[in-house]
Amino acid sequence: MKAIGIDIGTTSICFVTIDINNGNIIKSKTINSNAFINSNKKYERIQSVNKIIKIIDDEITDFIDREVEVIGVTGQMHGILYVDKEGKAVSDLYTWQDKRGDEPYLDTTYAKFLNSYSGYGCVSDFYNKINNLIPKNAETFCTIHDYVVMHLCNNKRPLIHISNACSFGCFDLKNKKYNIDVNVEFVDGYYIAGYYKGIPVSVAIGDNQASVLSSICEEDVLINIGTGSQVSLISNREVDVPNI
């Protein structure tokens, strides 16, 4: 039996097929997405959703065979794109590198006003809301990997895992809810979001969470040096840790 994994990174997209029984890699491919869009706004770091989706459509068929039992999706956290009521993208992807949250707002910045960070989805959404940049037909927003799952399953509403919901910022982890008014629904658990050519597709999870689940045990520490960097460990309670 096999499983397919798809990782929507900031600069590349990775496909992998693994043997479910032993975890061995059967096949893998990494593609530079070239998805960044040039902008005349210095703070803006956006990507083309259509470019990313085209790569998914072009490459996934090479990984599909009769032994594939499930498809898992992960990707770059924090960033958002808007979708309409039919589940179609109506904006570019505002990536986690976007700095609109550092622009001046009242006597502070958009990010600091929300006690959050620039590049986090709720901050980008707040900036867009204040500056009338949200598409009129936008119904909600989600991560790029949530959208890939929607696209594969032909779903009209994103099924957002709590790991992605948290990454938008302004989230009360203890009570599992946002501390601002935001039109985002999420699930606290692992579910089948739908099917692609009869193959179950799991709800997408954040890339850091995926690396933790696949790499460490209960008492291990994971150090990840990518486009961004994280130090991760497992805790059985909510812990608020300031930046290191």
C-alpha atoms as an extended CHARMM CRD file, in Angstrom:
* protein
*
       244  EXT
         1         1  MET       CA              0.0000000000        0.0000000000        0.0000000000  PROA      1               0.0000000000
         2         2  LYS       CA              1.1410000000        3.5370000000       -0.7880000000  PROA      2               0.0000000000
         3         3  ALA       CA              0.4740000000        7.0990000000        0.3380000000  PROA      3               0.0000000000
         4         4  ILE       CA              1.1060000000       10.3060000000       -1.5950000000  PROA      4               0.0000000000
         5         5  GLY       CA              2.3310000000       13.4250000000        0.1610000000  PROA      5               0.0000000000
         6         6  ILE       CA              2.2580000000       16.9230000000       -1.3370000000  PROA      6               0.0000000000
         7         7  ASP       CA              4.0910000000       19.8730000000        0.2340000000  PROA      7               0.0000000000
         8         8  ILE       CA              3.3480000000       23.3900000000       -1.0250000000  PROA      8               0.0000000000
         9         9  GLY       CA              6.4910000000       25.2480000000        0.0100000000  PROA      9               0.0000000000
        10        10  THR       CA              7.3520000000       28.9040000000       -0.3760000000  PROA      10              0.0000000000
        11        11  THR       CA              9.7220000000       28.3340000000       -3.2980000000  PROA      11              0.0000000000
        12        12  SER       CA              9.0300000000       24.7480000000       -4.3600000000  PROA      12              0.0000000000
        13        13  ILE       CA              6.3930000000       22.0320000000       -4.4470000000  PROA      13              0.0000000000
        14        14  CYS       CA              7.3230000000       18.4960000000       -3.4270000000  PROA      14              0.0000000000
        15        15  PHE       CA              5.5620000000       15.2440000000       -4.2920000000  PROA      15              0.0000000000
        16        16  VAL       CA              6.4210000000       11.9590000000       -2.6100000000  PROA      16              0.0000000000
        17        17  THR       CA              5.0930000000        8.4160000000       -2.6220000000  PROA      17              0.0000000000
        18        18  ILE       CA              5.8380000000        6.2930000000        0.4380000000  PROA      18              0.0000000000
        19        19  ASP       CA              5.2810000000        2.6900000000        1.3840000000  PROA      19              0.0000000000
        20        20  ILE       CA              2.6390000000        2.7950000000        4.1230000000  PROA      20              0.0000000000
        21        21  ASN       CA              3.9490000000       -0.3800000000        5.7340000000  PROA      21              0.0000000000
        22        22  ASN       CA              7.5480000000        0.7110000000        6.3240000000  PROA      22              0.0000000000
        23        23  GLY       CA              7.7290000000        4.4280000000        5.5090000000  PROA      23              0.0000000000
        24        24  ASN       CA             10.2470000000        3.9640000000        2.7080000000  PROA      24              0.0000000000
        25        25  ILE       CA             10.2460000000        6.5430000000       -0.0830000000  PROA      25              0.0000000000
        26        26  ILE       CA              9.2310000000        4.9980000000       -3.3970000000  PROA      26              0.0000000000
        27        27  LYS       CA              9.2330000000        8.1160000000       -5.5540000000  PROA      27              0.0000000000
        28        28  SER       CA              9.7530000000       11.8410000000       -5.0870000000  PROA      28              0.0000000000
        29        29  LYS       CA              9.9290000000       15.0160000000       -7.1410000000  PROA      29              0.0000000000
        30        30  THR       CA             10.5840000000       18.6530000000       -6.2480000000  PROA      30              0.0000000000
        31        31  ILE       CA              9.6240000000       21.4910000000       -8.5710000000  PROA      31              0.0000000000
        32        32  ASN       CA             10.4450000000       25.1970000000       -8.3100000000  PROA      32              0.0000000000
        33        33  SER       CA              7.0280000000       26.8370000000       -8.3690000000  PROA      33              0.0000000000
        34        34  ASN       CA              8.1860000000       30.2460000000       -9.6780000000  PROA      34              0.0000000000
        35        35  ALA       CA              4.9230000000       31.5030000000       -8.2260000000  PROA      35              0.0000000000
        36        36  PHE       CA              5.9620000000       34.9040000000       -6.8430000000  PROA      36              0.0000000000
        37        37  ILE       CA              4.2950000000       37.9040000000       -8.5010000000  PROA      37              0.0000000000
        38        38  ASN       CA              6.2130000000       41.1430000000       -8.9790000000  PROA      38              0.0000000000
        39        39  SER       CA              4.6050000000       44.0290000000       -7.1290000000  PROA      39              0.0000000000
        40        40  ASN       CA              5.1810000000       47.7720000000       -7.0000000000  PROA      40              0.0000000000
        41        41  LYS       CA              4.3210000000       47.6890000000       -3.2910000000  PROA      41              0.0000000000
        42        42  LYS       CA              7.4750000000       47.2140000000       -1.2310000000  PROA      42              0.0000000000
        43        43  TYR       CA              5.6600000000       45.4000000000        1.5670000000  PROA      43              0.0000000000
        44        44  GLU       CA              3.8820000000       42.9220000000       -0.7010000000  PROA      44              0.0000000000
        45        45  ARG       CA              4.9320000000       39.2700000000       -1.1320000000  PROA      45              0.0000000000
        46        46  ILE       CA              2.2400000000       37.4810000000       -3.0910000000  PROA      46              0.0000000000
        47        47  GLN       CA              2.0990000000       34.3310000000       -5.2120000000  PROA      47              0.0000000000
        48        48  SER       CA             -0.0140000000       33.0950000000       -8.1010000000  PROA      48              0.0000000000
        49        49  VAL       CA             -2.5490000000       30.5140000000       -6.9460000000  PROA      49              0.0000000000
        50        50  ASN       CA             -3.1310000000       29.4490000000      -10.5520000000  PROA      50              0.0000000000
        51        51  LYS       CA              0.5590000000       28.6290000000      -11.0730000000  PROA      51              0.0000000000
        52        52  ILE       CA              0.5990000000       26.4440000000       -7.9800000000  PROA      52              0.0000000000
        53        53  ILE       CA             -2.6060000000       24.6400000000       -8.9470000000  PROA      53              0.0000000000
        54        54  LYS       CA             -1.3220000000       24.0110000000      -12.4880000000  PROA      54              0.0000000000
        55        55  ILE       CA              1.7710000000       22.2740000000      -11.0910000000  PROA      55              0.0000000000
        56        56  ILE       CA             -0.4400000000       20.1200000000       -8.8770000000  PROA      56              0.0000000000
        57        57  ASP       CA             -2.6470000000       19.1510000000      -11.8100000000  PROA      57              0.0000000000
        58        58  ASP       CA              0.2990000000       18.4850000000      -14.1210000000  PROA      58              0.0000000000
        59        59  GLU       CA              2.3220000000       16.3500000000      -11.7070000000  PROA      59              0.0000000000
        60        60  ILE       CA             -0.0400000000       14.4250000000       -9.4430000000  PROA      60              0.0000000000
        61        61  THR       CA             -1.1580000000       11.9940000000      -12.1480000000  PROA      61              0.0000000000
        62        62  ASP       CA              2.4010000000       10.6200000000      -12.3500000000  PROA      62              0.0000000000
        63        63  PHE       CA              2.1030000000        9.5190000000       -8.7180000000  PROA      63              0.0000000000
        64        64  ILE       CA             -1.3210000000        7.8800000000       -8.9320000000  PROA      64              0.0000000000
        65        65  ASP       CA             -1.6220000000        4.0920000000       -9.2190000000  PROA      65              0.0000000000
        66        66  ARG       CA             -3.9220000000        1.3470000000       -7.9040000000  PROA      66              0.0000000000
        67        67  GLU       CA             -1.8880000000        0.8780000000       -4.7170000000  PROA      67              0.0000000000
        68        68  VAL       CA             -2.3190000000        4.4630000000       -3.4780000000  PROA      68              0.0000000000
        69        69  GLU       CA             -4.5790000000        4.4550000000       -0.4090000000  PROA      69              0.0000000000
        70        70  VAL       CA             -4.5230000000        8.1070000000        0.6480000000  PROA      70              0.0000000000
        71        71  ILE       CA             -3.2470000000       11.5740000000       -0.2740000000  PROA      71              0.0000000000
        72        72  GLY       CA             -1.8760000000       13.9430000000        2.3750000000  PROA      72              0.0000000000
        73        73  VAL       CA             -1.2480000000       17.6530000000        1.8370000000  PROA      73              0.0000000000
        74        74  THR       CA              0.7920000000       20.1940000000        3.7700000000  PROA      74              0.0000000000
        75        75  GLY       CA              2.3160000000       23.5650000000        3.0150000000  PROA      75              0.0000000000
        76        76  GLN       CA              3.5230000000       27.0240000000        3.9680000000  PROA      76              0.0000000000
        77        77  MET       CA              1.6520000000       28.3130000000        6.9900000000  PROA      77              0.0000000000
        78        78  HSD       CA              0.3120000000       31.7460000000        7.9790000000  PROA      78              0.0000000000
        79        79  GLY       CA             -0.4340000000       32.9710000000        4.4350000000  PROA      79              0.0000000000
        80        80  ILE       CA             -3.9780000000       33.2350000000        3.0640000000  PROA      80              0.0000000000
        81        81  LEU       CA             -6.0020000000       33.3920000000       -0.1250000000  PROA      81              0.0000000000
        82        82  TYR       CA             -9.6680000000       34.2630000000       -0.5030000000  PROA      82              0.0000000000
        83        83  VAL       CA            -12.2640000000       31.8890000000       -1.9620000000  PROA      83              0.0000000000
        84        84  ASP       CA            -15.8180000000       32.5320000000       -3.1490000000  PROA      84              0.0000000000
        85        85  LYS       CA            -18.9870000000       30.5950000000       -2.2950000000  PROA      85              0.0000000000
        86        86  GLU       CA            -18.2330000000       28.1220000000       -5.0970000000  PROA      86              0.0000000000
        87        87  GLY       CA            -14.8520000000       27.3110000000       -3.5620000000  PROA      87              0.0000000000
        88        88  LYS       CA            -12.7920000000       29.0870000000       -6.2300000000  PROA      88              0.0000000000
        89        89  ALA       CA             -9.8180000000       31.3320000000       -5.4810000000  PROA      89              0.0000000000
        90        90  VAL       CA            -10.6190000000       35.0160000000       -5.9840000000  PROA      90              0.0000000000
        91        91  SER       CA             -7.2680000000       36.4460000000       -4.8970000000  PROA      91              0.0000000000
        92        92  ASP       CA             -3.5600000000       35.8100000000       -5.0440000000  PROA      92              0.0000000000
        93        93  LEU       CA             -1.8290000000       34.1050000000       -2.1270000000  PROA      93              0.0000000000
        94        94  TYR       CA             -0.7070000000       36.5950000000        0.5180000000  PROA      94              0.0000000000
        95        95  THR       CA              2.3220000000       34.6900000000        1.7880000000  PROA      95              0.0000000000
        96        96  TRP       CA              3.7790000000       34.5360000000        5.2890000000  PROA      96              0.0000000000
        97        97  GLN       CA              6.5530000000       36.8550000000        4.0550000000  PROA      97              0.0000000000
        98        98  ASP       CA              4.1030000000       39.6660000000        3.2780000000  PROA      98              0.0000000000
        99        99  LYS       CA              4.8140000000       42.7950000000        5.3260000000  PROA      99              0.0000000000
       100       100  ARG       CA              1.5710000000       44.7530000000        4.9840000000  PROA      100             0.0000000000
       101       101  GLY       CA              1.0260000000       44.2320000000        8.7010000000  PROA      101             0.0000000000
       102       102  ASP       CA              4.0430000000       46.4520000000        9.4240000000  PROA      102             0.0000000000
       103       103  GLU       CA              2.4600000000       49.4310000000        7.6770000000  PROA      103             0.0000000000
       104       104  PRO       CA              1.3810000000       52.3240000000        9.9700000000  PROA      104             0.0000000000
       105       105  TYR       CA             -2.0870000000       52.1010000000       11.5050000000  PROA      105             0.0000000000
       106       106  LEU       CA             -3.4050000000       54.6820000000       14.0030000000  PROA      106             0.0000000000
       107       107  ASP       CA             -0.4600000000       55.2170000000       16.3570000000  PROA      107             0.0000000000
       108       108  THR       CA              1.0600000000       51.7770000000       15.7900000000  PROA      108             0.0000000000
       109       109  THR       CA              1.0330000000       49.1300000000       13.0060000000  PROA      109             0.0000000000
       110       110  TYR       CA             -1.6680000000       46.7670000000       11.7940000000  PROA      110             0.0000000000
       111       111  ALA       CA              0.1340000000       43.7790000000       13.2990000000  PROA      111             0.0000000000
       112       112  LYS       CA              0.8220000000       45.3790000000       16.6720000000  PROA      112             0.0000000000
       113       113  PHE       CA             -2.7450000000       46.6790000000       16.8550000000  PROA      113             0.0000000000
       114       114  LEU       CA             -3.8780000000       43.0260000000       16.7670000000  PROA      114             0.0000000000
       115       115  ASN       CA             -1.0020000000       41.9220000000       19.0350000000  PROA      115             0.0000000000
       116       116  SER       CA              0.1520000000       39.6570000000       16.2420000000  PROA      116             0.0000000000
       117       117  TYR       CA              2.7340000000       39.4670000000       13.4500000000  PROA      117             0.0000000000
       118       118  SER       CA              2.9660000000       40.6490000000        9.8760000000  PROA      118             0.0000000000
       119       119  GLY       CA              2.4040000000       37.8330000000        7.4040000000  PROA      119             0.0000000000
       120       120  TYR       CA             -0.1160000000       36.0780000000        9.6470000000  PROA      120             0.0000000000
       121       121  GLY       CA             -3.4430000000       35.5560000000        7.8970000000  PROA      121             0.0000000000
       122       122  CYS       CA             -5.6220000000       37.5060000000       10.3090000000  PROA      122             0.0000000000
       123       123  VAL       CA             -3.2730000000       40.4920000000       10.0800000000  PROA      123             0.0000000000
       124       124  SER       CA             -3.2430000000       40.4220000000        6.2700000000  PROA      124             0.0000000000
       125       125  ASP       CA             -7.0290000000       40.0900000000        6.2670000000  PROA      125             0.0000000000
       126       126  PHE       CA             -7.3820000000       43.0020000000        8.7080000000  PROA      126             0.0000000000
       127       127  TYR       CA             -5.1750000000       45.2160000000        6.5230000000  PROA      127             0.0000000000
       128       128  ASN       CA             -7.1360000000       44.2170000000        3.4370000000  PROA      128             0.0000000000
       129       129  LYS       CA            -10.4290000000       44.8850000000        5.2100000000  PROA      129             0.0000000000
       130       130  ILE       CA             -9.4020000000       48.3700000000        6.3920000000  PROA      130             0.0000000000
       131       131  ASN       CA             -8.0680000000       49.2590000000        2.9410000000  PROA      131             0.0000000000
       132       132  ASN       CA            -10.9880000000       47.7480000000        0.9690000000  PROA      132             0.0000000000
       133       133  LEU       CA             -8.7780000000       45.1300000000       -0.7000000000  PROA      133             0.0000000000
       134       134  ILE       CA            -10.9040000000       42.0630000000        0.0210000000  PROA      134             0.0000000000
       135       135  PRO       CA            -12.5890000000       40.8520000000       -3.1850000000  PROA      135             0.0000000000
       136       136  LYS       CA            -16.3340000000       41.5540000000       -3.0870000000  PROA      136             0.0000000000
       137       137  ASN       CA            -17.1640000000       37.9230000000       -3.8500000000  PROA      137             0.0000000000
       138       138  ALA       CA            -14.8690000000       36.5070000000       -1.1610000000  PROA      138             0.0000000000
       139       139  GLU       CA            -16.6670000000       34.1300000000        1.2010000000  PROA      139             0.0000000000
       140       140  THR       CA            -13.7710000000       33.1720000000        3.4900000000  PROA      140             0.0000000000
       141       141  PHE       CA            -10.0220000000       32.5770000000        3.4000000000  PROA      141             0.0000000000
       142       142  CYS       CA             -7.7070000000       29.6020000000        3.8640000000  PROA      142             0.0000000000
       143       143  THR       CA             -4.0900000000       28.4790000000        3.4210000000  PROA      143             0.0000000000
       144       144  ILE       CA             -2.7240000000       27.4190000000        0.0510000000  PROA      144             0.0000000000
       145       145  HSD       CA             -2.6450000000       23.7630000000        1.1340000000  PROA      145             0.0000000000
       146       146  ASP       CA             -6.2640000000       23.9760000000        2.3080000000  PROA      146             0.0000000000
       147       147  TYR       CA             -7.0770000000       25.2590000000       -1.1620000000  PROA      147             0.0000000000
       148       148  VAL       CA             -5.1680000000       22.4410000000       -2.8730000000  PROA      148             0.0000000000
       149       149  VAL       CA             -7.3230000000       19.9580000000       -0.9130000000  PROA      149             0.0000000000
       150       150  MET       CA            -10.4600000000       21.8760000000       -1.9640000000  PROA      150             0.0000000000
       151       151  HSD       CA             -9.3200000000       21.7640000000       -5.5780000000  PROA      151             0.0000000000
       152       152  LEU       CA             -8.5120000000       18.0460000000       -5.5590000000  PROA      152             0.0000000000
       153       153  CYS       CA            -11.8230000000       17.1790000000       -3.8990000000  PROA      153             0.0000000000
       154       154  ASN       CA            -13.9070000000       19.7750000000       -5.7450000000  PROA      154             0.0000000000
       155       155  ASN       CA            -15.1180000000       21.1250000000       -2.3900000000  PROA      155             0.0000000000
       156       156  LYS       CA            -16.8500000000       24.4860000000       -2.0200000000  PROA      156             0.0000000000
       157       157  ARG       CA            -15.7310000000       25.2330000000        1.5480000000  PROA      157             0.0000000000
       158       158  PRO       CA            -12.2590000000       24.7740000000        3.0770000000  PROA      158             0.0000000000
       159       159  LEU       CA            -11.8820000000       22.1920000000        5.8260000000  PROA      159             0.0000000000
       160       160  ILE       CA             -9.2340000000       23.9740000000        7.9040000000  PROA      160             0.0000000000
       161       161  HSD       CA             -7.2450000000       21.9950000000       10.4520000000  PROA      161             0.0000000000
       162       162  ILE       CA             -6.6120000000       23.7360000000       13.7710000000  PROA      162             0.0000000000
       163       163  SER       CA             -2.8520000000       23.8210000000       13.0430000000  PROA      163             0.0000000000
       164       164  ASN       CA             -3.5940000000       26.0850000000       10.0840000000  PROA      164             0.0000000000
       165       165  ALA       CA             -6.2380000000       28.0550000000       11.9950000000  PROA      165             0.0000000000
       166       166  CYS       CA             -3.6930000000       28.8320000000       14.7200000000  PROA      166             0.0000000000
       167       167  SER       CA             -1.1510000000       29.9740000000       12.1560000000  PROA      167             0.0000000000
       168       168  PHE       CA             -3.3890000000       32.8700000000       11.1070000000  PROA      168             0.0000000000
       169       169  GLY       CA             -2.7210000000       34.4850000000       14.4900000000  PROA      169             0.0000000000
       170       170  CYS       CA             -5.1680000000       36.1380000000       16.9240000000  PROA      170             0.0000000000
       171       171  PHE       CA             -6.0320000000       32.6340000000       18.1560000000  PROA      171             0.0000000000
       172       172  ASP       CA             -6.7650000000       31.6050000000       21.7470000000  PROA      172             0.0000000000
       173       173  LEU       CA             -5.1490000000       28.1630000000       21.8220000000  PROA      173             0.0000000000
       174       174  LYS       CA             -6.4490000000       27.2800000000       25.2740000000  PROA      174             0.0000000000
       175       175  ASN       CA            -10.0970000000       27.9580000000       24.3880000000  PROA      175             0.0000000000
       176       176  LYS       CA             -9.6510000000       27.0740000000       20.7030000000  PROA      176             0.0000000000
       177       177  LYS       CA            -11.2200000000       30.1880000000       19.2390000000  PROA      177             0.0000000000
       178       178  TYR       CA            -10.2360000000       33.4780000000       17.6230000000  PROA      178             0.0000000000
       179       179  ASN       CA            -10.0630000000       36.5670000000       19.7770000000  PROA      179             0.0000000000
       180       180  ILE       CA            -11.1940000000       38.7670000000       16.9000000000  PROA      180             0.0000000000
       181       181  ASP       CA            -14.1880000000       38.5860000000       14.5660000000  PROA      181             0.0000000000
       182       182  VAL       CA            -13.0750000000       36.4990000000       11.5830000000  PROA      182             0.0000000000
       183       183  ASN       CA            -15.0640000000       34.3560000000        9.1530000000  PROA      183             0.0000000000
       184       184  VAL       CA            -13.0250000000       31.1520000000        9.4460000000  PROA      184             0.0000000000
       185       185  GLU       CA            -14.2400000000       27.6810000000       10.4270000000  PROA      185             0.0000000000
       186       186  PHE       CA            -11.8410000000       24.9550000000       11.5180000000  PROA      186             0.0000000000
       187       187  VAL       CA            -11.7230000000       21.3620000000       12.7690000000  PROA      187             0.0000000000
       188       188  ASP       CA             -9.7260000000       19.9720000000       15.6880000000  PROA      188             0.0000000000
       189       189  GLY       CA             -8.7820000000       16.5670000000       14.3440000000  PROA      189             0.0000000000
       190       190  TYR       CA             -7.8690000000       14.5600000000       11.2690000000  PROA      190             0.0000000000
       191       191  TYR       CA            -10.5710000000       13.9540000000        8.6910000000  PROA      191             0.0000000000
       192       192  ILE       CA            -11.0370000000       12.8510000000        5.1230000000  PROA      192             0.0000000000
       193       193  ALA       CA            -11.8590000000       16.0670000000        3.2720000000  PROA      193             0.0000000000
       194       194  GLY       CA            -12.9960000000       14.3130000000        0.1040000000  PROA      194             0.0000000000
       195       195  TYR       CA            -11.7660000000       12.1440000000       -2.7480000000  PROA      195             0.0000000000
       196       196  TYR       CA             -9.5280000000       12.5540000000       -5.7790000000  PROA      196             0.0000000000
       197       197  LYS       CA            -10.1830000000        9.8970000000       -8.4210000000  PROA      197             0.0000000000
       198       198  GLY       CA            -11.6140000000        7.7070000000       -5.6750000000  PROA      198             0.0000000000
       199       199  ILE       CA             -8.5950000000        8.1730000000       -3.3600000000  PROA      199             0.0000000000
       200       200  PRO       CA             -9.2410000000        9.6980000000        0.0970000000  PROA      200             0.0000000000
       201       201  VAL       CA             -7.6300000000       13.1180000000        0.6310000000  PROA      201             0.0000000000
       202       202  SER       CA             -6.8780000000       14.1060000000        4.2170000000  PROA      202             0.0000000000
       203       203  VAL       CA             -7.4870000000       17.5200000000        5.7080000000  PROA      203             0.0000000000
       204       204  ALA       CA             -4.3040000000       19.5650000000        5.1690000000  PROA      204             0.0000000000
       205       205  ILE       CA             -1.9840000000       20.3400000000        8.0850000000  PROA      205             0.0000000000
       206       206  GLY       CA              0.7570000000       22.9150000000        8.5820000000  PROA      206             0.0000000000
       207       207  ASP       CA              4.2200000000       22.0870000000        7.2810000000  PROA      207             0.0000000000
       208       208  ASN       CA              5.8750000000       22.4230000000       10.6800000000  PROA      208             0.0000000000
       209       209  GLN       CA              3.3010000000       20.1040000000       12.2550000000  PROA      209             0.0000000000
       210       210  ALA       CA              3.8330000000       17.5930000000        9.4500000000  PROA      210             0.0000000000
       211       211  SER       CA              7.6000000000       17.6250000000       10.0090000000  PROA      211             0.0000000000
       212       212  VAL       CA              7.1180000000       17.1160000000       13.7590000000  PROA      212             0.0000000000
       213       213  LEU       CA              4.6920000000       14.2020000000       13.3020000000  PROA      213             0.0000000000
       214       214  SER       CA              7.0160000000       12.4710000000       10.8500000000  PROA      214             0.0000000000
       215       215  SER       CA             10.3190000000       13.1140000000       12.6040000000  PROA      215             0.0000000000
       216       216  ILE       CA             10.1940000000       13.0710000000       16.3890000000  PROA      216             0.0000000000
       217       217  CYS       CA              9.0000000000       11.1270000000       19.4010000000  PROA      217             0.0000000000
       218       218  GLU       CA              7.6350000000       12.4580000000       22.6770000000  PROA      218             0.0000000000
       219       219  GLU       CA             10.9100000000       13.6800000000       24.1960000000  PROA      219             0.0000000000
       220       220  ASP       CA             12.7160000000       14.7730000000       21.0280000000  PROA      220             0.0000000000
       221       221  VAL       CA             13.4050000000       18.3070000000       19.8050000000  PROA      221             0.0000000000
       222       222  LEU       CA             13.2040000000       19.1420000000       16.0950000000  PROA      222             0.0000000000
       223       223  ILE       CA             15.2700000000       21.9530000000       14.5760000000  PROA      223             0.0000000000
       224       224  ASN       CA             14.1160000000       22.9250000000       11.0850000000  PROA      224             0.0000000000
       225       225  ILE       CA             16.0920000000       25.3720000000        8.9300000000  PROA      225             0.0000000000
       226       226  GLY       CA             14.0530000000       26.2370000000        5.8370000000  PROA      226             0.0000000000
       227       227  THR       CA             12.9940000000       29.5680000000        4.3150000000  PROA      227             0.0000000000
       228       228  GLY       CA             12.0170000000       30.2380000000        7.9240000000  PROA      228             0.0000000000
       229       229  SER       CA             13.2680000000       28.3150000000       10.9660000000  PROA      229             0.0000000000
       230       230  GLN       CA             11.6010000000       26.6130000000       13.9190000000  PROA      230             0.0000000000
       231       231  VAL       CA             12.5130000000       24.7250000000       17.0720000000  PROA      231             0.0000000000
       232       232  SER       CA              9.7180000000       22.2760000000       17.9580000000  PROA      232             0.0000000000
       233       233  LEU       CA              8.9010000000       19.9010000000       20.7710000000  PROA      233             0.0000000000
       234       234  ILE       CA              5.7570000000       18.1330000000       21.9200000000  PROA      234             0.0000000000
       235       235  SER       CA              3.8150000000       19.4000000000       24.9410000000  PROA      235             0.0000000000
       236       236  ASN       CA              0.6390000000       18.0810000000       26.5480000000  PROA      236             0.0000000000
       237       237  ARG       CA             -0.5080000000       21.6140000000       27.4450000000  PROA      237             0.0000000000
       238       238  GLU       CA             -0.7020000000       25.0320000000       25.8210000000  PROA      238             0.0000000000
       239       239  VAL       CA              2.5470000000       26.9680000000       26.1650000000  PROA      239             0.0000000000
       240       240  ASP       CA              3.0370000000       30.6180000000       25.1880000000  PROA      240             0.0000000000
       241       241  VAL       CA              6.7030000000       30.9770000000       24.2360000000  PROA      241             0.0000000000
       242       242  PRO       CA              8.1490000000       34.3680000000       23.2150000000  PROA      242             0.0000000000
       243       243  ASN       CA             10.3960000000       34.5670000000       20.1630000000  PROA      243             0.0000000000
       244       244  ILE       CA             13.8720000000       33.1280000000       20.6440000000  PROA      244             0.0000000000
